[in-house]
mmCIF file of C-alpha atoms and ligand atoms in Angstrom:
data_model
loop_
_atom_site.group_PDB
_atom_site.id
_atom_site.type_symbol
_atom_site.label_atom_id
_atom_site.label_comp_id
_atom_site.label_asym_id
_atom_site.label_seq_id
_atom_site.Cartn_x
_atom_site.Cartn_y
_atom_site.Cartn_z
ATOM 1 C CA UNK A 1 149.351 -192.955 -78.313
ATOM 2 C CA UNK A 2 147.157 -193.882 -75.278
ATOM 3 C CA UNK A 3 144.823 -191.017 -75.877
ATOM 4 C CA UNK A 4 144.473 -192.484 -79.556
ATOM 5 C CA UNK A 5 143.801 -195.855 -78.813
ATOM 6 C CA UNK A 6 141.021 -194.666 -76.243
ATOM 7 C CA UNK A 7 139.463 -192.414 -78.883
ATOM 8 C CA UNK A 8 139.001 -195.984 -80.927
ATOM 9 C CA UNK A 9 137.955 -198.091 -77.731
ATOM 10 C CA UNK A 10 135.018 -195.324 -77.370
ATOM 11 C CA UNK A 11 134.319 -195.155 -81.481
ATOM 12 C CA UNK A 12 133.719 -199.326 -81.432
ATOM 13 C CA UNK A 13 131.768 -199.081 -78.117
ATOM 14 C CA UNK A 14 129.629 -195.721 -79.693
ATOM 15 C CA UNK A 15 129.395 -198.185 -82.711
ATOM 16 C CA UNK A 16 128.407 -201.169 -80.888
ATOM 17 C CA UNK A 17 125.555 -198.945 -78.978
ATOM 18 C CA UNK A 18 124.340 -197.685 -82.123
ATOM 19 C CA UNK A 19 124.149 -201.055 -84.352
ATOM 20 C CA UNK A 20 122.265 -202.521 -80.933
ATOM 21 C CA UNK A 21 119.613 -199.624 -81.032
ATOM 22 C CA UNK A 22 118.885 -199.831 -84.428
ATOM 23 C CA UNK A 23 118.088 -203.341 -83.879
ATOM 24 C CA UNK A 24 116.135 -203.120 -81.102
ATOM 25 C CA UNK A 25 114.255 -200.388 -83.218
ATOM 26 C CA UNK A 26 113.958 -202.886 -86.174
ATOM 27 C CA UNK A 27 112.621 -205.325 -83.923
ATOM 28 C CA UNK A 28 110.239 -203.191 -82.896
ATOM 29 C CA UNK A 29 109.357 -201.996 -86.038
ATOM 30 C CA UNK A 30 109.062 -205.416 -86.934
ATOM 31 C CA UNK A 31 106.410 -206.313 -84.512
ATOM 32 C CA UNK A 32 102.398 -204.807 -85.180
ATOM 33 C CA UNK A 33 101.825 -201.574 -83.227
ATOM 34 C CA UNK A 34 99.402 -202.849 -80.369
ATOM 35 C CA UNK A 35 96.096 -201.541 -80.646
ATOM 36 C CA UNK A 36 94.694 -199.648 -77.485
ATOM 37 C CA UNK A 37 91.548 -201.327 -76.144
ATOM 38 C CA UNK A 38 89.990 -199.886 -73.047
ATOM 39 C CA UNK A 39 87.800 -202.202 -71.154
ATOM 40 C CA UNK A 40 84.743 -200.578 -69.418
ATOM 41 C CA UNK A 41 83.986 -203.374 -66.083
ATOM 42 C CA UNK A 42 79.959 -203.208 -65.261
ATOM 43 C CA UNK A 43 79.946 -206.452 -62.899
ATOM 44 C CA UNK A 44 78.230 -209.517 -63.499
ATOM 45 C CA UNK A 45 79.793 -213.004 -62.945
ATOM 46 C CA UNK A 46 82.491 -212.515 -65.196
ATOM 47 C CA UNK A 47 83.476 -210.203 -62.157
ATOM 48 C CA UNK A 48 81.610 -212.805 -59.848
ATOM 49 C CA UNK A 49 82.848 -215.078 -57.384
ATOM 50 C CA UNK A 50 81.986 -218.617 -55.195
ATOM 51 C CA UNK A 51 82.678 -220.736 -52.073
ATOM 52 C CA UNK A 52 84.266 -223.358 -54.188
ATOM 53 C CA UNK A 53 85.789 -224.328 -57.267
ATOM 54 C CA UNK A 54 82.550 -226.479 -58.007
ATOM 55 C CA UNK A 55 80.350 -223.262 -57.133
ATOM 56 C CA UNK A 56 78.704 -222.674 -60.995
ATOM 57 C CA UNK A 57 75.608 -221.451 -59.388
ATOM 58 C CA UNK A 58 74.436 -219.647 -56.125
ATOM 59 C CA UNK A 59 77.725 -217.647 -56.070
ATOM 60 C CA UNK A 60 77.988 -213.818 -55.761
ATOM 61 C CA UNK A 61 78.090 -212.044 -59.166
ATOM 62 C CA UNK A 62 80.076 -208.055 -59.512
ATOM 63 C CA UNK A 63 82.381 -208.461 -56.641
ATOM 64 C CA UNK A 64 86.050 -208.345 -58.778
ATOM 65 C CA UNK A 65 87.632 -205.297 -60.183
ATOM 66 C CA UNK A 66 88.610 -204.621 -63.927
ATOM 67 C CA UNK A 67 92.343 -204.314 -62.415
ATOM 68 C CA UNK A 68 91.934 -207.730 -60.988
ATOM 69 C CA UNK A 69 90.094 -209.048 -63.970
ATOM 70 C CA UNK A 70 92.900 -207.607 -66.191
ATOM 71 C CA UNK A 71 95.911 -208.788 -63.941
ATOM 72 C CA UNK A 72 94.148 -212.232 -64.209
ATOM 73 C CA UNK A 73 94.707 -212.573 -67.891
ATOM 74 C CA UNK A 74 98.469 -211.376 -68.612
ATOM 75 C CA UNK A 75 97.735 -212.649 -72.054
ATOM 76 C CA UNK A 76 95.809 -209.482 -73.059
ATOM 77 C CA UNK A 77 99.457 -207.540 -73.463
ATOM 78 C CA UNK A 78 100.046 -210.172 -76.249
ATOM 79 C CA UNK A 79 96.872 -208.678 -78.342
ATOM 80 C CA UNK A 80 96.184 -204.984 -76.860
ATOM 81 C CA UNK A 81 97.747 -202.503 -75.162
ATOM 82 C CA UNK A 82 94.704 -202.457 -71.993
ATOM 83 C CA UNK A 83 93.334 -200.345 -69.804
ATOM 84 C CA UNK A 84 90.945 -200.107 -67.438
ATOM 85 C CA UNK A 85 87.766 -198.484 -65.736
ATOM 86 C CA UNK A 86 85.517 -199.275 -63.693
ATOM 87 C CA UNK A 87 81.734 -198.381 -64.930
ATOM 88 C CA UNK A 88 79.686 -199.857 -62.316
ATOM 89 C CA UNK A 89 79.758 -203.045 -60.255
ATOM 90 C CA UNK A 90 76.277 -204.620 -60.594
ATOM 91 C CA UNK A 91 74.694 -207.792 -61.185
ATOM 92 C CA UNK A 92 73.419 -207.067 -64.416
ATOM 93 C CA UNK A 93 69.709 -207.606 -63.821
ATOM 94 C CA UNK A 94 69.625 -204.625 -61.958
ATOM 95 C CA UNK A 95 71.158 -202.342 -65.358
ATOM 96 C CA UNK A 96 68.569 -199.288 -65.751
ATOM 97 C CA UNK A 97 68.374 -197.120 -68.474
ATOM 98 C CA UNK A 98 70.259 -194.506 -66.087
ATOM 99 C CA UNK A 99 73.339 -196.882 -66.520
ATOM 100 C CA UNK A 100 72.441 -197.521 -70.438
ATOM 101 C CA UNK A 101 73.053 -193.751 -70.465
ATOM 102 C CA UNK A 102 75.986 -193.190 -68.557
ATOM 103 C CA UNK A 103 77.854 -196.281 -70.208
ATOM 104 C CA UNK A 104 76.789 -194.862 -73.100
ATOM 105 C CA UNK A 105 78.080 -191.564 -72.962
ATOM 106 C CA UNK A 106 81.003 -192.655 -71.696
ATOM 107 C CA UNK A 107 81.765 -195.083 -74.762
ATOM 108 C CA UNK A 108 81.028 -192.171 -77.061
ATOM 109 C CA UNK A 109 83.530 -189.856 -75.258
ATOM 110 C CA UNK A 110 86.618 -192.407 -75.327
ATOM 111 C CA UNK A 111 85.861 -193.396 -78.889
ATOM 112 C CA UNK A 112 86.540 -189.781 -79.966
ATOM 113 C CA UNK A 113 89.812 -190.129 -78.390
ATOM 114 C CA UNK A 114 92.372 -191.053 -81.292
ATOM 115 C CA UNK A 115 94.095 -192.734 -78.397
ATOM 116 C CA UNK A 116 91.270 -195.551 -78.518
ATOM 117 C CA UNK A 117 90.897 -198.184 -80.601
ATOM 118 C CA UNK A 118 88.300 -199.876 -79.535
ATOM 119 C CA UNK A 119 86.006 -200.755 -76.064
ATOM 120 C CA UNK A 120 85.210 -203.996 -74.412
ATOM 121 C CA UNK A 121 82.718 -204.245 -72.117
ATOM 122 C CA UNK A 122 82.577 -206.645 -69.519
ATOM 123 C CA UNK A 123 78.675 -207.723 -67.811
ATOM 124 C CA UNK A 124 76.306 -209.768 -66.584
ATOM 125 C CA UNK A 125 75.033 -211.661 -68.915
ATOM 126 C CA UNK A 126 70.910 -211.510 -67.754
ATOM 127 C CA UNK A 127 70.690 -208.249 -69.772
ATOM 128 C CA UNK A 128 73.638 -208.439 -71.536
ATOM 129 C CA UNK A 129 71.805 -208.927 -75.124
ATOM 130 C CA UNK A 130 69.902 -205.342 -74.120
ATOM 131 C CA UNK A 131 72.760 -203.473 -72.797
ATOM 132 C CA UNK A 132 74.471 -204.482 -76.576
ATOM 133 C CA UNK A 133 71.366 -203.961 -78.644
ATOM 134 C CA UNK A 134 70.996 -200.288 -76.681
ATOM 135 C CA UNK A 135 74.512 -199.238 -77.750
ATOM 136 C CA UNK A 136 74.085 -200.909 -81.207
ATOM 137 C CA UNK A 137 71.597 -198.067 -81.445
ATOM 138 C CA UNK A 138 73.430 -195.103 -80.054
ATOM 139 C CA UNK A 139 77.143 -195.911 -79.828
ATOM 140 C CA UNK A 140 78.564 -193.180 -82.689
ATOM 141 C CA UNK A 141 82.059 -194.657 -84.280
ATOM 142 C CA UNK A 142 82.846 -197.118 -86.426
ATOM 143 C CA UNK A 143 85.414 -198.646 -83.916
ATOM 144 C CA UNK A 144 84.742 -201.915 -82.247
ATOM 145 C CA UNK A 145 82.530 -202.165 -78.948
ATOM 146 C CA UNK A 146 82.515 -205.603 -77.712
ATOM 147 C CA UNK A 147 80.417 -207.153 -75.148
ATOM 148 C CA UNK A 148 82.021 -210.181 -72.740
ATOM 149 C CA UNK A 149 80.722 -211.821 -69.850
ATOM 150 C CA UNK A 150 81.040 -215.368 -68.283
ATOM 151 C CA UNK A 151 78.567 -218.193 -67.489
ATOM 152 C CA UNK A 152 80.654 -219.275 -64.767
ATOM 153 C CA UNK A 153 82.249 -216.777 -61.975
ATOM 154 C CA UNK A 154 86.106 -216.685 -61.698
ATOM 155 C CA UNK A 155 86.417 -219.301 -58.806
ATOM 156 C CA UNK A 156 84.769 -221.764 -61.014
ATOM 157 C CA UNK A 157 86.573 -224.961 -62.488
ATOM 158 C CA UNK A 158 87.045 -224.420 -66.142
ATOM 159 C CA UNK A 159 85.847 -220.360 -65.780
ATOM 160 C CA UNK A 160 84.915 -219.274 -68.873
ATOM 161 C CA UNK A 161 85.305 -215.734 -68.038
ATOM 162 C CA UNK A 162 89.057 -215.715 -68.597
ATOM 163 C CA UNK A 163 89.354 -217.115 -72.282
ATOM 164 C CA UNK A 164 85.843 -214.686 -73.470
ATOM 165 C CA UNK A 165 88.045 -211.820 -71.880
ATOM 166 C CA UNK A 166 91.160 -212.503 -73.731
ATOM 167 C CA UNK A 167 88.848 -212.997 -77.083
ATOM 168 C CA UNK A 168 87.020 -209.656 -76.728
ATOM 169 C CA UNK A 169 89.483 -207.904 -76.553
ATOM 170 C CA UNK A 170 91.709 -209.380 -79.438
ATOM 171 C CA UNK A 171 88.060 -208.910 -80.997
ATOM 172 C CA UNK A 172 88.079 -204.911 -80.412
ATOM 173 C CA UNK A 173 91.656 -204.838 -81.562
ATOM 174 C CA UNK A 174 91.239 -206.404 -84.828
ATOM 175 C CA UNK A 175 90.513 -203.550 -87.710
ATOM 176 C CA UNK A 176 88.296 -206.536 -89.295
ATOM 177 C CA UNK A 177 85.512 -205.612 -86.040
ATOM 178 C CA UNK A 178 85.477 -202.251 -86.872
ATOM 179 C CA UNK A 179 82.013 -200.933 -88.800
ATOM 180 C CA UNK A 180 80.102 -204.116 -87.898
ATOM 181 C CA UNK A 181 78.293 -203.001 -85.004
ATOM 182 C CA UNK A 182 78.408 -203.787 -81.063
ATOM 183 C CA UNK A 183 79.114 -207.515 -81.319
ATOM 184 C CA UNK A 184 79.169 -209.932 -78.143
ATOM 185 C CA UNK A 185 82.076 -212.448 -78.139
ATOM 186 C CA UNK A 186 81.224 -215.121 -75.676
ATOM 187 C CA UNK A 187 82.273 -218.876 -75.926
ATOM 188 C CA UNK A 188 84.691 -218.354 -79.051
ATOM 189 C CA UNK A 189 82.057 -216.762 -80.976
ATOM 190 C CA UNK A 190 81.131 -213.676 -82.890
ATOM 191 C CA UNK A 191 77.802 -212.447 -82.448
ATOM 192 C CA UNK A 192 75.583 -209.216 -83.474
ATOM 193 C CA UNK A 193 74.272 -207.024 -81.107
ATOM 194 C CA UNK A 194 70.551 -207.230 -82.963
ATOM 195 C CA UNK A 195 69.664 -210.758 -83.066
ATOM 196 C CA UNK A 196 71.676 -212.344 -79.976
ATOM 197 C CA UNK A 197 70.055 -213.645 -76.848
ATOM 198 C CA UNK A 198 70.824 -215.440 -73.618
ATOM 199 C CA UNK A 199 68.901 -218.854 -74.644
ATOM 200 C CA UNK A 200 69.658 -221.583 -71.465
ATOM 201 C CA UNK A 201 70.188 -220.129 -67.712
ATOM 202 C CA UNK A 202 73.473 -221.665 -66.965
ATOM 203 C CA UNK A 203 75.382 -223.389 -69.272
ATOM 204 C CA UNK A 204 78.616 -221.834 -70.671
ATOM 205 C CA UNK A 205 76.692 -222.101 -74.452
ATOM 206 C CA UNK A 206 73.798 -220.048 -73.744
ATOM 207 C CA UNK A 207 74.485 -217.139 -75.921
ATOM 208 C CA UNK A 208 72.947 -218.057 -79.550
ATOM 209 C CA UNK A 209 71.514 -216.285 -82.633
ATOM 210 C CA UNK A 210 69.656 -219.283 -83.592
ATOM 211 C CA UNK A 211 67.676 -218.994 -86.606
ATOM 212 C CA UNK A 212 69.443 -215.463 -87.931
ATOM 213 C CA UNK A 213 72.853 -216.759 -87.675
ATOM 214 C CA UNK A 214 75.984 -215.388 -85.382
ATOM 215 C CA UNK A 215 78.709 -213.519 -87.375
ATOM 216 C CA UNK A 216 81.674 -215.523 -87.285
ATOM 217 C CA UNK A 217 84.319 -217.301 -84.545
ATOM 218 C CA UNK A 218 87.530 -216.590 -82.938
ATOM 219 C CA UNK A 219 89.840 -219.037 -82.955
ATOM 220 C CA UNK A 220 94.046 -219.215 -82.369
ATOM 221 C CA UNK A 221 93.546 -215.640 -81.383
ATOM 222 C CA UNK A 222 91.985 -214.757 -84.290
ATOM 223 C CA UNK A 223 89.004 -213.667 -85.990
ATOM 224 C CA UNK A 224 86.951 -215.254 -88.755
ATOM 225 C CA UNK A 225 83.737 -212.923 -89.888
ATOM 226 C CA UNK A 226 81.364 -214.899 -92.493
ATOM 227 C CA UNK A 227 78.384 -212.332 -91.624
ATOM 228 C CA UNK A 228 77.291 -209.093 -91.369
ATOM 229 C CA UNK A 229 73.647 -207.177 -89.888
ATOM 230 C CA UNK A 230 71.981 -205.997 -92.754
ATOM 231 C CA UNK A 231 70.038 -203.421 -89.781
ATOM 232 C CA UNK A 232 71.501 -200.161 -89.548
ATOM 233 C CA UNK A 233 73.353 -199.125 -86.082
ATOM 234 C CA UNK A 234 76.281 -196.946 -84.680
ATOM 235 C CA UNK A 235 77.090 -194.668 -87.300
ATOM 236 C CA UNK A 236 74.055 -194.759 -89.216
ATOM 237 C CA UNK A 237 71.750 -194.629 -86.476
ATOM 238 C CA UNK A 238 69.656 -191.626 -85.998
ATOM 239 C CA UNK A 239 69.212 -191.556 -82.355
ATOM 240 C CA UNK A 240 71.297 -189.537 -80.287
ATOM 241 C CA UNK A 241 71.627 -189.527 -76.098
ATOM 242 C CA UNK A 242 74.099 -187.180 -76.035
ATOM 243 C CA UNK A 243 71.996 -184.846 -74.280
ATOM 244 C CA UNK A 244 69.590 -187.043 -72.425
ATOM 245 C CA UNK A 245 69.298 -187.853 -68.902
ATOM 246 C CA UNK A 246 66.330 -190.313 -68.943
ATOM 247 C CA UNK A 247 64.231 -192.597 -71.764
ATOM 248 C CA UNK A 248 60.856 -192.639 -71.771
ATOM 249 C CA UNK A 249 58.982 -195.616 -69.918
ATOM 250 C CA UNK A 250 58.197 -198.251 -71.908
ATOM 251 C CA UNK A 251 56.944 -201.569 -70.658
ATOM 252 C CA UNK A 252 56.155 -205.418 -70.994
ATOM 253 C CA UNK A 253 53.154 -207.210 -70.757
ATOM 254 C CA UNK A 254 53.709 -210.667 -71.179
ATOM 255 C CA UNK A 255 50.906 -213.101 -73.027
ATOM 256 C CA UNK A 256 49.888 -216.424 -71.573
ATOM 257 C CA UNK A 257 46.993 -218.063 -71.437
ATOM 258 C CA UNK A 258 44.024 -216.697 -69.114
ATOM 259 C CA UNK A 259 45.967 -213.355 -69.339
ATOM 260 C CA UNK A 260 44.107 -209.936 -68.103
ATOM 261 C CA UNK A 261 44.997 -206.409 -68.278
ATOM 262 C CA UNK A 262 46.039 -205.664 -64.899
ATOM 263 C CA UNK A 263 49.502 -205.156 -65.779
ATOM 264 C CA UNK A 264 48.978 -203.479 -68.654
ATOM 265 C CA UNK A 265 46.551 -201.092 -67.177
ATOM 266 C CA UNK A 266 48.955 -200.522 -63.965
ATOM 267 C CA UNK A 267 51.744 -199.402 -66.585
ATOM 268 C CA UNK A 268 49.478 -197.088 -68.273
ATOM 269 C CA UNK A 269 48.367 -195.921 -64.788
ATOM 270 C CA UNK A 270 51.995 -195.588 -63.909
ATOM 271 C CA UNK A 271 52.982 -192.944 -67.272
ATOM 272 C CA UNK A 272 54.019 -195.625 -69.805
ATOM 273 C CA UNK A 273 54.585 -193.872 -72.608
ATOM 274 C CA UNK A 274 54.468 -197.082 -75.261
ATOM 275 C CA UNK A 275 53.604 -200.477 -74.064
ATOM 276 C CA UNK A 276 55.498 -203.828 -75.382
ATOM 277 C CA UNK A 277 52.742 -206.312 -75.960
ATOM 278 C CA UNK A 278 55.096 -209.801 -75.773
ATOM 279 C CA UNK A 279 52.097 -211.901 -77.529
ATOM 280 C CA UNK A 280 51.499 -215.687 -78.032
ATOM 281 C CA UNK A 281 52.634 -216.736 -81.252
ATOM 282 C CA UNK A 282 52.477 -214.275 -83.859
ATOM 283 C CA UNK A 283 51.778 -212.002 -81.330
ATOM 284 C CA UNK A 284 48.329 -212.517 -80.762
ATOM 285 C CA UNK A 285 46.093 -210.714 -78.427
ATOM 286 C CA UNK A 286 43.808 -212.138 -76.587
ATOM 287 C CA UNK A 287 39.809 -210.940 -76.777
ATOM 288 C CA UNK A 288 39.839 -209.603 -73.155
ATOM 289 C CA UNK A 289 43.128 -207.809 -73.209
ATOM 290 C CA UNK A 290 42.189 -206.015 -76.750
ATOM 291 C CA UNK A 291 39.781 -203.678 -75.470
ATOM 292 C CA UNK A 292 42.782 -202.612 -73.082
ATOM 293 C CA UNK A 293 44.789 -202.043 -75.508
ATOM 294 C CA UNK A 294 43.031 -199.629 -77.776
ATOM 295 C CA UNK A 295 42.216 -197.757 -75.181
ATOM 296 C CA UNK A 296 45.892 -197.705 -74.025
ATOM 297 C CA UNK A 297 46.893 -196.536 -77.618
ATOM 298 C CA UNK A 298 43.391 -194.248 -77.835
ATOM 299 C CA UNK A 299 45.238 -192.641 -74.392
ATOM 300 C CA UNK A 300 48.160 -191.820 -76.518
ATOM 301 C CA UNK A 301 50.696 -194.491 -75.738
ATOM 302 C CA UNK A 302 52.658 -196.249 -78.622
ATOM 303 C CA UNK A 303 51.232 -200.331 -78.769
ATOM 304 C CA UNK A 304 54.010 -202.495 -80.191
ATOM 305 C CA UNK A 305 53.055 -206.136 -81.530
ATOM 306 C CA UNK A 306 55.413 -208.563 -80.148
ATOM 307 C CA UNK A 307 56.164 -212.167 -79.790
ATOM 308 C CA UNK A 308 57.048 -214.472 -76.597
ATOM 309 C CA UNK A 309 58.113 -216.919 -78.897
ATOM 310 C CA UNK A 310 61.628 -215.577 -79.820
ATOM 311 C CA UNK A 311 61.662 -215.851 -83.373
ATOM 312 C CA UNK A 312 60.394 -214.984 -86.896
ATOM 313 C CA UNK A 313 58.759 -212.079 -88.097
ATOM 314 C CA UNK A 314 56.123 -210.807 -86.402
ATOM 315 C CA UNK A 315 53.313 -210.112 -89.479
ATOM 316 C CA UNK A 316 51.712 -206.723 -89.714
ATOM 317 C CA UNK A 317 47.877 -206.982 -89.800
ATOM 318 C CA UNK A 318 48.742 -210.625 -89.172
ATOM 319 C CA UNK A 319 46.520 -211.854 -85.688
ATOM 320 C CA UNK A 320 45.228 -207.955 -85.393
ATOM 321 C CA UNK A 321 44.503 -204.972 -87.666
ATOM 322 C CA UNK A 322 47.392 -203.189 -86.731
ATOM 323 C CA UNK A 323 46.498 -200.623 -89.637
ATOM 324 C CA UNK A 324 43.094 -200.261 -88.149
ATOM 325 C CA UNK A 325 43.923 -200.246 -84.615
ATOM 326 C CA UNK A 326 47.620 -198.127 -85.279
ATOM 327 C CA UNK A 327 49.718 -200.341 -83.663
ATOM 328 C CA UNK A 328 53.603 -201.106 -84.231
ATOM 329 C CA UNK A 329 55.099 -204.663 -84.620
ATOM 330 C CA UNK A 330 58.280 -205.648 -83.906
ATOM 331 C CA UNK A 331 59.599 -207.300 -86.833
ATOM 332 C CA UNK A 332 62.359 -209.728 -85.486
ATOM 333 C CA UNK A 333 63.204 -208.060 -82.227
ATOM 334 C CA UNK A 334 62.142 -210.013 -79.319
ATOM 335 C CA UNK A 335 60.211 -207.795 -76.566
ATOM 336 C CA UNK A 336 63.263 -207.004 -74.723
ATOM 337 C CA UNK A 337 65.202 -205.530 -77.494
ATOM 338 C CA UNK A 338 61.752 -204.136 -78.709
ATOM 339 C CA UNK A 339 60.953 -202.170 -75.992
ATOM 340 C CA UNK A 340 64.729 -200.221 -76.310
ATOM 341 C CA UNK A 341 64.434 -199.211 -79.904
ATOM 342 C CA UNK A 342 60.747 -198.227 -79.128
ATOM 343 C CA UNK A 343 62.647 -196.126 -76.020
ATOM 344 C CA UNK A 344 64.786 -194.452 -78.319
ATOM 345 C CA UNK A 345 62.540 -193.734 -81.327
ATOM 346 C CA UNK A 346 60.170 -192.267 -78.993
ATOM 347 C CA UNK A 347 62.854 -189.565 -78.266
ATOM 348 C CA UNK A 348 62.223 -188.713 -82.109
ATOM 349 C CA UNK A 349 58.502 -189.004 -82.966
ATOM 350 C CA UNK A 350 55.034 -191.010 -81.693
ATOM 351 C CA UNK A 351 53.991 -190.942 -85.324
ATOM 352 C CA UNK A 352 52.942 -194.663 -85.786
ATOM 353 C CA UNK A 353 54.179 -194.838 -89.257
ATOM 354 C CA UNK A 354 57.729 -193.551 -88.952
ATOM 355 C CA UNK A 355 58.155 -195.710 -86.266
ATOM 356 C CA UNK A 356 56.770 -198.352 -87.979
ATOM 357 C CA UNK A 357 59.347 -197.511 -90.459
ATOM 358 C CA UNK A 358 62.379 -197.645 -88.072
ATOM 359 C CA UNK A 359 61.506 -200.901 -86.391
ATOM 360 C CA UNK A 360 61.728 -202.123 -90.152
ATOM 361 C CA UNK A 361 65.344 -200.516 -90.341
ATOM 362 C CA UNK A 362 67.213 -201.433 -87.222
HETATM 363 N N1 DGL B 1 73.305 -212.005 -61.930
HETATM 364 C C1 DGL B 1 73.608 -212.373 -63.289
HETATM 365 C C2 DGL B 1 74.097 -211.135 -64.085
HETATM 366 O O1 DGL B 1 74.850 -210.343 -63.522
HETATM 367 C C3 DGL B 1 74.665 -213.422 -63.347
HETATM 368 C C4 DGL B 1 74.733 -214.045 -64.672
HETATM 369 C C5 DGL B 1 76.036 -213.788 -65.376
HETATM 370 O O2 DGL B 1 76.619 -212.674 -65.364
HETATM 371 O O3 DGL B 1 76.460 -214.733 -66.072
HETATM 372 O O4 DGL B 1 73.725 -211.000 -65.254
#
C-alpha cells in the first residue's frame, strides 16, 4: 500500500517537473533568439575619461576597457548576446593604416564565424568617419558593422557614450542593418559610412551627413531606415586586404590662399604614390602650385581633384583640364575619405581612367 502511494507521490512530482520544463522551454521559445554582436574596443573618448563630472573637454581619451565599457551598460543583454575584445586602445587621431588593416582583418575573420552576427566598433571619433569609410570598402559580409563613439568621455554629466553604445549594438543586431554597409550610429542616428563626417569639435551633434542625407534613426530601441547608399561597398567591393600588410602613401595638400608647393613637393620627395589635392572651391588649383602638380603626376604619382569645402560634386574638367592634365576628381568624397579609396584602388591599377571610374562607383 505504502510502496503504491509513493509510486504516485513520485508520478505527480515527475509530472509537475515535466509540465514546469516545458514551460520554461515555451517561454523561451517564446522570446527572440538574441543575436550575437561582438564589439571590437579601439579607444577614443567613448573609452575616455576626466577629473570631473563637468570635464567635456581636456580629459584623457582610450583609457577604459571594452569589459568595463560593456559592464557599464547591463542593458546590452536586453538586445544582444555581447562580447568583447579589445583591438587597440588609442586616441583615434593616432589610427594608421597599420591599424585600418589589422581591424580589418580581424572584422573579416569573425564575420565568417556563423557564431557572429554582427560587429560594433567602438572609437574616437577624430577619424572615426575614415576608419568607417575604409571598412565600407573592404569589410566582406553582408552582416552589420557599426561604428560608435562618444562626444563626451564616461565621467561626463549626461555621457553620451553609454546610450550610442546600447544603440549600436541593437543596430548590429537588427537583420534590417544587414547589406547596408558600415553605418555609424551616434546620437540616435543612422548614418552611412560614405557620406558621414565629424562637422563641430565638441558638441554631442557633431556627426552629420548634411546635404546627402543620414539613413534613418533609432528610437525605443529600435530602428527606422528611410535610406540607403546608392555607392557600392562590402560585398560588392573589389578591393581586397586580405593579404596586405601596408597601403600605399597617399597624401594631403591642403588649398588656401597664398598656398605653395612645399608640401606637396616634400610628399613627392618622401614616395607618395598619389597625392590628394584638397582645393578651394571646386577644387581649384592655384597658378603656382599647377606646375607642381603636373610634374608630380608627369613623376608617376596619381593627382586627385578635391575640395576643402565639404560638399557637392567636384566637376571633371571643371577649374582644370583634368582630361588634359590626367588627373582624378573626387566626386563627393571629401579629401579624407578620398585619399582611402585612392589607397585602395591603387592596390589594383594607376590607370587614370579606371580609377576615375571607381571614384564614380564607391
Ligand atoms: N582624441 C579624440 C579621438 O580619440 C577624442 C574625440 C572623441 O573620441 O570623441 O578621436
Amino acid at each position: 500500500m505504502l510502496h503504491q502511494k509513493t509510486a504516485q507521490f513520485m508520478a505527480a512530482v515527475f509530472g509537475m517537473f515535466i509540465i514546469a520544463t516545458a514551460q520554461v522551454h515555451a517561454q523561451d521559445a517564446a522570446k527572440p533568439k538574441l543575436a550575437n554582436v561582438t564589439i571590437l574596443a579601439t579607444g577614443g573618448t567613448i573609452a575616455g575619461s576626466g577629473a570631473t563630472s563637468t570635464t567635456t573637454v581636456g580629459y584623457t581619451a582610450a583609457t577604459v576597457g571594452v569589459q568595463q565599457l560593456i559592464k557599464a551598460v547591463p542593458e546590452l543583454a536586453n538586445v544582444a548576446n555581447v562580447s568583447g575584445e579589445q583591438v587597440f586602445q588609442i586616441a583615434s587621431e593616432s589610427m594608421t593604416n597599420e591599424h585600418w588593416l589589422t581591424l580589418a582583418k580581424r572584422v573579416n575573420v569573425l564575420l565568417a564565424q556563423n557564431s557572429v552576427d554582427g560587429i560594433v566598433i567602438t572609437h574616437g571619433t577624430d577619424t572615426l568617419e575614415e576608419t568607417a569609410y575604409f571598412l565600407n570598402l573592404v569589410v566582406k559580409s553582408r552582416k552589420p558593422v557599426v561604428l560608435v563613439g562618444a562626444m563626451r568621455p564616461s565621467t561626463a554629466m549626461s555621457a553620451d557614450g553609454p546610450i550610442n553604445l546600447y544603440n549600436a549594438v541593437l543596430l548590429a543586431a537588427d537583420p534590417s542593418a544587414a547589406g547596408k554597409g558600415v553605418l555609424v550610429a551616434m546620437g540616435d542616428q543612422i548614418h552611412g559610412a560614405r557620406d558621414v563626417s565629424k562637422t563641430n569639435t565638441s558638441t554631442p551633434d557633431a556627426f552629420k551627413t548634411t546635404e546627402l542625407g543620414m539613413l534613418g534613426y533609432i528610437q525605443g530601441s529600435k530602428p527606422y531606415f528611410y535610406r540607403v547608399s546608392t555607392r557600392k561597398h562590402t560585398v560588392d567591393s573589389e578591393f581586397d586586404i586580405s593579404n596586405l600588410s601596408a597601403l600605399p602613401q597617399v597624401d594631403i595638400v591642403y588649398g588656401y590662399a597664398n598656398m605653395n608647393t612645399v608640401a606637396l613637393d616634400a610628399f613627392i620627395a618622401a614616395g607618395a604614390k598619389g597625392i590628394i589635392h584638397a582645393g578651394t572651391g571646386d577644387g581649384s588649383v592655384a597658378a603656382r602650385v599647377k606646375p607642381g602638380l603636373v610634374a608630380a603626376r608627369k613623376g608617376g604619382a596619381i593627382i586627385v581633384r578635391a575640395s576643402r569645402v565639404g560638399q557637392g560634386i567636384l566637376a571633371r574638367n571643371g577649374e582644370a583640364n583634368d582630361d588634359e592634365l590626367d588627373f582624378v576628381v573626387a566626386d563627393t568624397l571629401n579629401p579624407q575619405k578620398a585619399r582611402i579609396l585612392l589607397m585602395l584602388a591603387l592596390t589594383k591599377t594607376n590607370n587614370t581612367k579606371e580609377l576615375q571610374r571607381i571614384f564614380y562607383n564607391y
